[in-house]
Amino acid sequence: LARGTTAPDLGGRRVVVSAGGTREYLDPVRFLGNRSSGLQGYALARAAAARGAEVVLVAANVALPDPAGVKVVHVETTAQLRDEVVTAAGGADAVVMAAAPADFRPTSVSDAKIKKADDGSVPTIELAQNPDVLHEISHHRSRPDSVIVGFAAETGDATGSVLELAKAKLARKGCDLLVVNDVSGGAVFGSPDNEAVILAADGAAIDVPSGSKGALAHVIWDHVVARLPT
Ligand code: CTP
Ligand code: CA
């Protein structure tokens, strides 16, 4: 480990981390979901606990053991994740939104399993937009001096480069730090490694070279600690 990575510099702090990918049910057995493994969020929770924080980990649909010394709250949908994160964020020193909440949910959930029609007609899924948790907790802070961190996986598109899109997202969300993954070269999902740029609302941009998700977690906490009130 690098120098300082296990210093108890989060002692006496309460932090919240979200992890995993939410599921939005169509019927009792089917859902819309995504490929988030939860590995980065779990690494963040473990790193914070190792640095002395009291940690609440809101975990959506992960296949990972609960980390020792961390309070884990399991959820499935974005609505549940929103409620648990907002509750845990009340009075917290820092919140890191590493989860991948589904942006949309079916407007209705069928009580019974959806069946194929005899005439071969296919159902249409109507979607409604989910609450934006990061936007909500950043723009309605329970404490003005809390530090709020978002994540963004970007490919870049016709409207902007990865960094341009990320800067706009940081401003829109209203968080203090945005951890940006360039996923244009292929998926990082489930990989033990991660490479990122951390953008700060004050304009700083920190390159974090490829390394373990645990190493990136400690760099993220370094930048959170630097912004916490003394
Ligand atoms: N996020 C959130 N609530 C949502 C969607 C996203 O809190 N309903 C958080 C994620 O946890 C992440 C950050 O917002 O920390 C950025 O997620 P991303 O999916 O990149 O943002 P979106 O606003 O959904 O933008 P996009 O249209 O690019 O998906
Ligand atoms: Ca999204």
GROMACS .gro file of C-alpha atoms and ligand atoms in nm:
model
  260
    1LEU     CA    1   0.000   0.000   0.000
    2ALA     CA    2   0.107   0.354  -0.068
    3ARG     CA    3   0.211   0.579   0.219
    4GLY     CA    4  -0.083   0.699   0.426
    5THR     CA    5  -0.345   0.468   0.278
    6THR     CA    6  -0.442   0.318   0.612
    7ALA     CA    7  -0.405   0.631   0.823
    8PRO     CA    8  -0.721   0.671   1.035
    9ASP     CA    9  -0.798   0.999   0.858
   10LEU     CA   10  -1.170   0.913   0.837
   11GLY     CA   11  -1.194   0.846   1.213
   12GLY     CA   12  -1.510   1.002   1.357
   13ARG     CA   13  -1.659   1.052   1.008
   14ARG     CA   14  -1.982   0.901   0.880
   15VAL     CA   15  -1.979   0.808   0.512
   16VAL     CA   16  -2.228   0.653   0.272
   17VAL     CA   17  -2.137   0.449  -0.037
   18SER     CA   18  -2.375   0.308  -0.296
   19ALA     CA   19  -2.276   0.010  -0.510
   20GLY     CA   20  -2.408  -0.227  -0.774
   21GLY     CA   21  -2.678  -0.192  -1.037
   22THR     CA   22  -3.048  -0.149  -0.973
   23ARG     CA   23  -3.320  -0.371  -1.123
   24GLU     CA   24  -3.655  -0.250  -1.247
   25TYR     CA   25  -3.913  -0.527  -1.256
   26LEU     CA   26  -4.147  -0.596  -1.548
   27ASP     CA   27  -4.319  -0.885  -1.371
   28PRO     CA   28  -4.233  -1.116  -1.078
   29VAL     CA   29  -3.946  -1.284  -1.266
   30ARG     CA   30  -3.812  -1.029  -1.517
   31PHE     CA   31  -3.632  -0.699  -1.484
   32LEU     CA   32  -3.437  -0.433  -1.670
   33GLY     CA   33  -3.086  -0.420  -1.527
   34ASN     CA   34  -2.725  -0.336  -1.600
   35ARG     CA   35  -2.382  -0.492  -1.572
   36SER     CA   36  -2.247  -0.309  -1.267
   37SER     CA   37  -2.065  -0.562  -1.046
   38GLY     CA   38  -2.045  -0.349  -0.732
   39LEU     CA   39  -1.669  -0.411  -0.702
   40GLN     CA   40  -1.571  -0.041  -0.701
   41GLY     CA   41  -1.834   0.051  -0.441
   42TYR     CA   42  -1.733  -0.240  -0.218
   43ALA     CA   43  -1.367  -0.136  -0.249
   44LEU     CA   44  -1.468   0.218  -0.145
   45ALA     CA   45  -1.660   0.088   0.157
   46ARG     CA   46  -1.372  -0.136   0.269
   47ALA     CA   47  -1.116   0.144   0.222
   48ALA     CA   48  -1.329   0.390   0.424
   49ALA     CA   49  -1.372   0.138   0.707
   50ALA     CA   50  -0.996   0.072   0.706
   51ARG     CA   51  -0.942   0.449   0.744
   52GLY     CA   52  -1.168   0.464   1.049
   53ALA     CA   53  -1.503   0.577   0.904
   54GLU     CA   54  -1.845   0.459   1.012
   55VAL     CA   55  -1.972   0.327   0.677
   56VAL     CA   56  -2.319   0.261   0.540
   57LEU     CA   57  -2.306   0.067   0.212
   58VAL     CA   58  -2.626   0.069   0.007
   59ALA     CA   59  -2.585  -0.231  -0.222
   60ALA     CA   60  -2.799  -0.312  -0.524
   61ASN     CA   61  -2.798  -0.670  -0.655
   62VAL     CA   62  -2.434  -0.759  -0.597
   63ALA     CA   63  -2.287  -1.109  -0.568
   64LEU     CA   64  -2.031  -1.004  -0.306
   65PRO     CA   65  -1.996  -1.083   0.065
   66ASP     CA   66  -2.081  -0.801   0.309
   67PRO     CA   67  -1.752  -0.631   0.408
   68ALA     CA   68  -1.656  -0.658   0.776
   69GLY     CA   69  -1.715  -0.348   0.985
   70VAL     CA   70  -1.961  -0.196   0.738
   71LYS     CA   71  -2.338  -0.157   0.772
   72VAL     CA   72  -2.480  -0.301   0.449
   73VAL     CA   73  -2.834  -0.220   0.331
   74HIS     CA   74  -2.947  -0.434   0.038
   75VAL     CA   75  -3.184  -0.287  -0.222
   76GLU     CA   76  -3.311  -0.380  -0.567
   77THR     CA   77  -3.473  -0.082  -0.741
   78THR     CA   78  -3.364   0.279  -0.795
   79ALA     CA   79  -3.658   0.398  -0.581
   80GLN     CA   80  -3.537   0.180  -0.290
   81LEU     CA   81  -3.178   0.290  -0.340
   82ARG     CA   82  -3.289   0.654  -0.341
   83ASP     CA   83  -3.479   0.615  -0.012
   84GLU     CA   84  -3.190   0.435   0.163
   85VAL     CA   85  -2.921   0.674   0.035
   86VAL     CA   86  -3.124   0.986   0.125
   87THR     CA   87  -3.189   0.847   0.476
   88ALA     CA   88  -2.826   0.746   0.533
   89ALA     CA   89  -2.695   1.072   0.382
   90GLY     CA   90  -2.875   1.277   0.649
   91GLY     CA   91  -2.592   1.429   0.851
   92ALA     CA   92  -2.322   1.223   0.678
   93ASP     CA   93  -1.978   1.375   0.613
   94ALA     CA   94  -1.947   1.221   0.266
   95VAL     CA   95  -2.150   1.028   0.011
   96VAL     CA   96  -2.002   0.837  -0.282
   97MET     CA   97  -2.246   0.727  -0.551
   98ALA     CA   98  -2.064   0.435  -0.712
   99ALA     CA   99  -2.389   0.255  -0.795
  100ALA     CA  100  -2.537   0.237  -1.143
  101PRO     CA  101  -2.905   0.320  -1.086
  102ALA     CA  102  -3.131   0.234  -1.378
  103ASP     CA  103  -3.238   0.561  -1.538
  104PHE     CA  104  -3.583   0.428  -1.633
  105ARG     CA  105  -3.839   0.185  -1.493
  106PRO     CA  106  -4.144   0.027  -1.654
  107THR     CA  107  -4.449   0.248  -1.586
  108SER     CA  108  -4.628  -0.057  -1.448
  109VAL     CA  109  -4.518  -0.389  -1.299
  110SER     CA  110  -4.735  -0.686  -1.391
  111ASP     CA  111  -4.849  -0.889  -1.088
  112ALA     CA  112  -4.850  -1.203  -1.302
  113LYS     CA  113  -4.583  -1.336  -1.534
  114ILE     CA  114  -4.620  -1.178  -1.877
  115LYS     CA  115  -4.720  -1.446  -2.132
  116LYS     CA  116  -4.655  -1.470  -2.505
  117ALA     CA  117  -4.961  -1.393  -2.717
  118ASP     CA  118  -5.094  -1.668  -2.950
  119ASP     CA  119  -5.101  -1.428  -3.245
  120GLY     CA  120  -4.728  -1.350  -3.215
  121SER     CA  121  -4.785  -0.986  -3.115
  122VAL     CA  122  -4.516  -0.844  -2.889
  123PRO     CA  123  -4.565  -0.626  -2.583
  124THR     CA  124  -4.447  -0.266  -2.572
  125ILE     CA  125  -4.262  -0.158  -2.258
  126GLU     CA  126  -4.350   0.195  -2.153
  127LEU     CA  127  -4.087   0.360  -1.935
  128ALA     CA  128  -4.088   0.634  -1.674
  129GLN     CA  129  -3.779   0.823  -1.558
  130ASN     CA  130  -3.632   0.733  -1.219
  131PRO     CA  131  -3.527   0.987  -0.955
  132ASP     CA  132  -3.170   1.117  -0.990
  133VAL     CA  133  -3.023   1.041  -0.649
  134LEU     CA  134  -2.690   1.219  -0.695
  135HIS     CA  135  -2.863   1.533  -0.824
  136GLU     CA  136  -3.105   1.530  -0.531
  137ILE     CA  137  -2.850   1.482  -0.252
  138SER     CA  138  -2.611   1.736  -0.409
  139HIS     CA  139  -2.870   2.009  -0.462
  140HIS     CA  140  -3.053   1.951  -0.131
  141ARG     CA  141  -2.765   1.887   0.110
  142SER     CA  142  -2.841   1.795   0.468
  143ARG     CA  143  -2.506   1.958   0.553
  144PRO     CA  144  -2.352   2.232   0.336
  145ASP     CA  145  -1.999   2.110   0.418
  146SER     CA  146  -2.053   1.747   0.316
  147VAL     CA  147  -1.846   1.606   0.029
  148ILE     CA  148  -2.043   1.433  -0.246
  149VAL     CA  149  -1.883   1.216  -0.513
  150GLY     CA  150  -2.035   1.084  -0.835
  151PHE     CA  151  -1.913   0.841  -1.097
  152ALA     CA  152  -1.951   0.862  -1.474
  153ALA     CA  153  -1.868   0.610  -1.744
  154GLU     CA  154  -1.849   0.795  -2.075
  155THR     CA  155  -1.764   0.705  -2.433
  156GLY     CA  156  -1.777   1.053  -2.582
  157ASP     CA  157  -2.010   1.119  -2.877
  158ALA     CA  158  -2.089   1.373  -3.150
  159THR     CA  159  -2.175   1.634  -2.885
  160GLY     CA  160  -1.847   1.614  -2.694
  161SER     CA  161  -1.537   1.428  -2.579
  162VAL     CA  162  -1.531   1.211  -2.267
  163LEU     CA  163  -1.395   1.502  -2.059
  164GLU     CA  164  -1.633   1.760  -2.206
  165LEU     CA  165  -1.934   1.539  -2.132
  166ALA     CA  166  -1.798   1.468  -1.783
  167LYS     CA  167  -1.745   1.836  -1.701
  168ALA     CA  168  -2.101   1.913  -1.807
  169LYS     CA  169  -2.226   1.619  -1.595
  170LEU     CA  170  -2.031   1.740  -1.289
  171ALA     CA  171  -2.188   2.086  -1.320
  172ARG     CA  172  -2.538   1.946  -1.379
  173LYS     CA  173  -2.524   1.701  -1.089
  174GLY     CA  174  -2.388   1.957  -0.842
  175CYS     CA  175  -2.150   1.714  -0.672
  176ASP     CA  176  -1.797   1.804  -0.553
  177LEU     CA  177  -1.601   1.530  -0.731
  178LEU     CA  178  -1.679   1.319  -1.037
  179VAL     CA  179  -1.480   1.002  -1.101
  180VAL     CA  180  -1.473   0.956  -1.478
  181ASN     CA  181  -1.409   0.627  -1.657
  182ASP     CA  182  -1.340   0.635  -2.029
  183VAL     CA  183  -1.527   0.327  -2.152
  184SER     CA  184  -1.487   0.397  -2.524
  185GLY     CA  185  -1.224   0.122  -2.555
  186GLY     CA  186  -1.454  -0.150  -2.418
  187ALA     CA  187  -1.621  -0.253  -2.096
  188VAL     CA  188  -1.458  -0.234  -1.750
  189PHE     CA  189  -1.751  -0.416  -1.593
  190GLY     CA  190  -1.645  -0.683  -1.347
  191SER     CA  191  -1.277  -0.603  -1.401
  192PRO     CA  192  -1.057  -0.590  -1.090
  193ASP     CA  193  -0.881  -0.282  -1.232
  194ASN     CA  194  -0.991   0.070  -1.300
  195GLU     CA  195  -0.841   0.384  -1.453
  196ALA     CA  196  -0.998   0.724  -1.404
  197VAL     CA  197  -0.982   1.100  -1.407
  198ILE     CA  198  -1.120   1.269  -1.096
  199LEU     CA  199  -1.278   1.604  -1.182
  200ALA     CA  200  -1.339   1.851  -0.902
  201ALA     CA  201  -1.602   2.126  -0.895
  202ASP     CA  202  -1.316   2.372  -0.825
  203GLY     CA  203  -1.167   2.284  -1.167
  204ALA     CA  204  -0.897   2.037  -1.063
  205ALA     CA  205  -0.850   1.725  -1.278
  206ILE     CA  206  -0.651   1.437  -1.132
  207ASP     CA  207  -0.535   1.151  -1.353
  208VAL     CA  208  -0.540   0.816  -1.174
  209PRO     CA  209  -0.342   0.560  -1.372
  210SER     CA  210  -0.470   0.205  -1.415
  211GLY     CA  211  -0.458   0.012  -1.089
  212SER     CA  212  -0.677  -0.193  -0.860
  213LYS     CA  213  -1.023  -0.072  -0.761
  214GLY     CA  214  -0.890  -0.070  -0.403
  215ALA     CA  215  -0.610   0.168  -0.503
  216LEU     CA  216  -0.856   0.398  -0.683
  217ALA     CA  217  -1.081   0.385  -0.375
  218HIS     CA  218  -0.799   0.514  -0.155
  219VAL     CA  219  -0.717   0.797  -0.402
  220ILE     CA  220  -1.086   0.898  -0.401
  221TRP     CA  221  -1.089   0.907  -0.018
  222ASP     CA  222  -0.764   1.110  -0.021
  223HIS     CA  223  -0.946   1.378  -0.222
  224VAL     CA  224  -1.257   1.356  -0.004
  225VAL     CA  225  -1.048   1.393   0.314
  226ALA     CA  226  -0.874   1.698   0.166
  227ARG     CA  227  -1.217   1.864   0.122
  228LEU     CA  228  -1.374   1.773   0.458
  229PRO     CA  229  -1.404   2.054   0.714
  230THR     CA  230  -1.153   2.018   0.999
  231CTP     N1  231  -2.703   0.850  -1.059
  231CTP     C1  232  -2.801   0.867  -0.962
  231CTP     N2  233  -2.931   0.844  -0.990
  231CTP     C2  234  -2.970   0.808  -1.114
  231CTP     C3  235  -2.872   0.792  -1.216
  231CTP     C4  236  -2.739   0.815  -1.185
  231CTP     O1  237  -2.765   0.901  -0.849
  231CTP     N3  238  -3.098   0.787  -1.140
  231CTP     C5  239  -2.562   0.875  -1.024
  231CTP     C6  240  -2.470   0.757  -1.045
  231CTP     O2  241  -2.462   0.679  -0.927
  231CTP     C7  242  -2.338   0.824  -1.077
  231CTP     C8  243  -2.379   0.954  -1.144
  231CTP     O3  244  -2.515   0.977  -1.108
  231CTP     O4  245  -2.267   0.857  -0.961
  231CTP     C9  246  -2.367   0.955  -1.291
  231CTP     O5  247  -2.442   0.851  -1.347
  231CTP     P1  248  -2.473   0.854  -1.502
  231CTP     O6  249  -2.555   0.735  -1.538
  231CTP     O7  250  -2.346   0.878  -1.573
  231CTP     O8  251  -2.560   0.990  -1.507
  231CTP     P2  252  -2.694   1.022  -1.580
  231CTP     O9  253  -2.737   1.155  -1.527
  231CTP    O10  254  -2.790   0.909  -1.567
  231CTP    O11  255  -2.649   1.043  -1.728
  231CTP     P3  256  -2.653   0.947  -1.859
  231CTP    O12  257  -2.765   1.003  -1.941
  231CTP    O13  258  -2.517   0.969  -1.920
  231CTP    O14  259  -2.677   0.806  -1.814
  232CA      CA  260  -2.753   0.691  -1.625
   0.00000   0.00000   0.00000
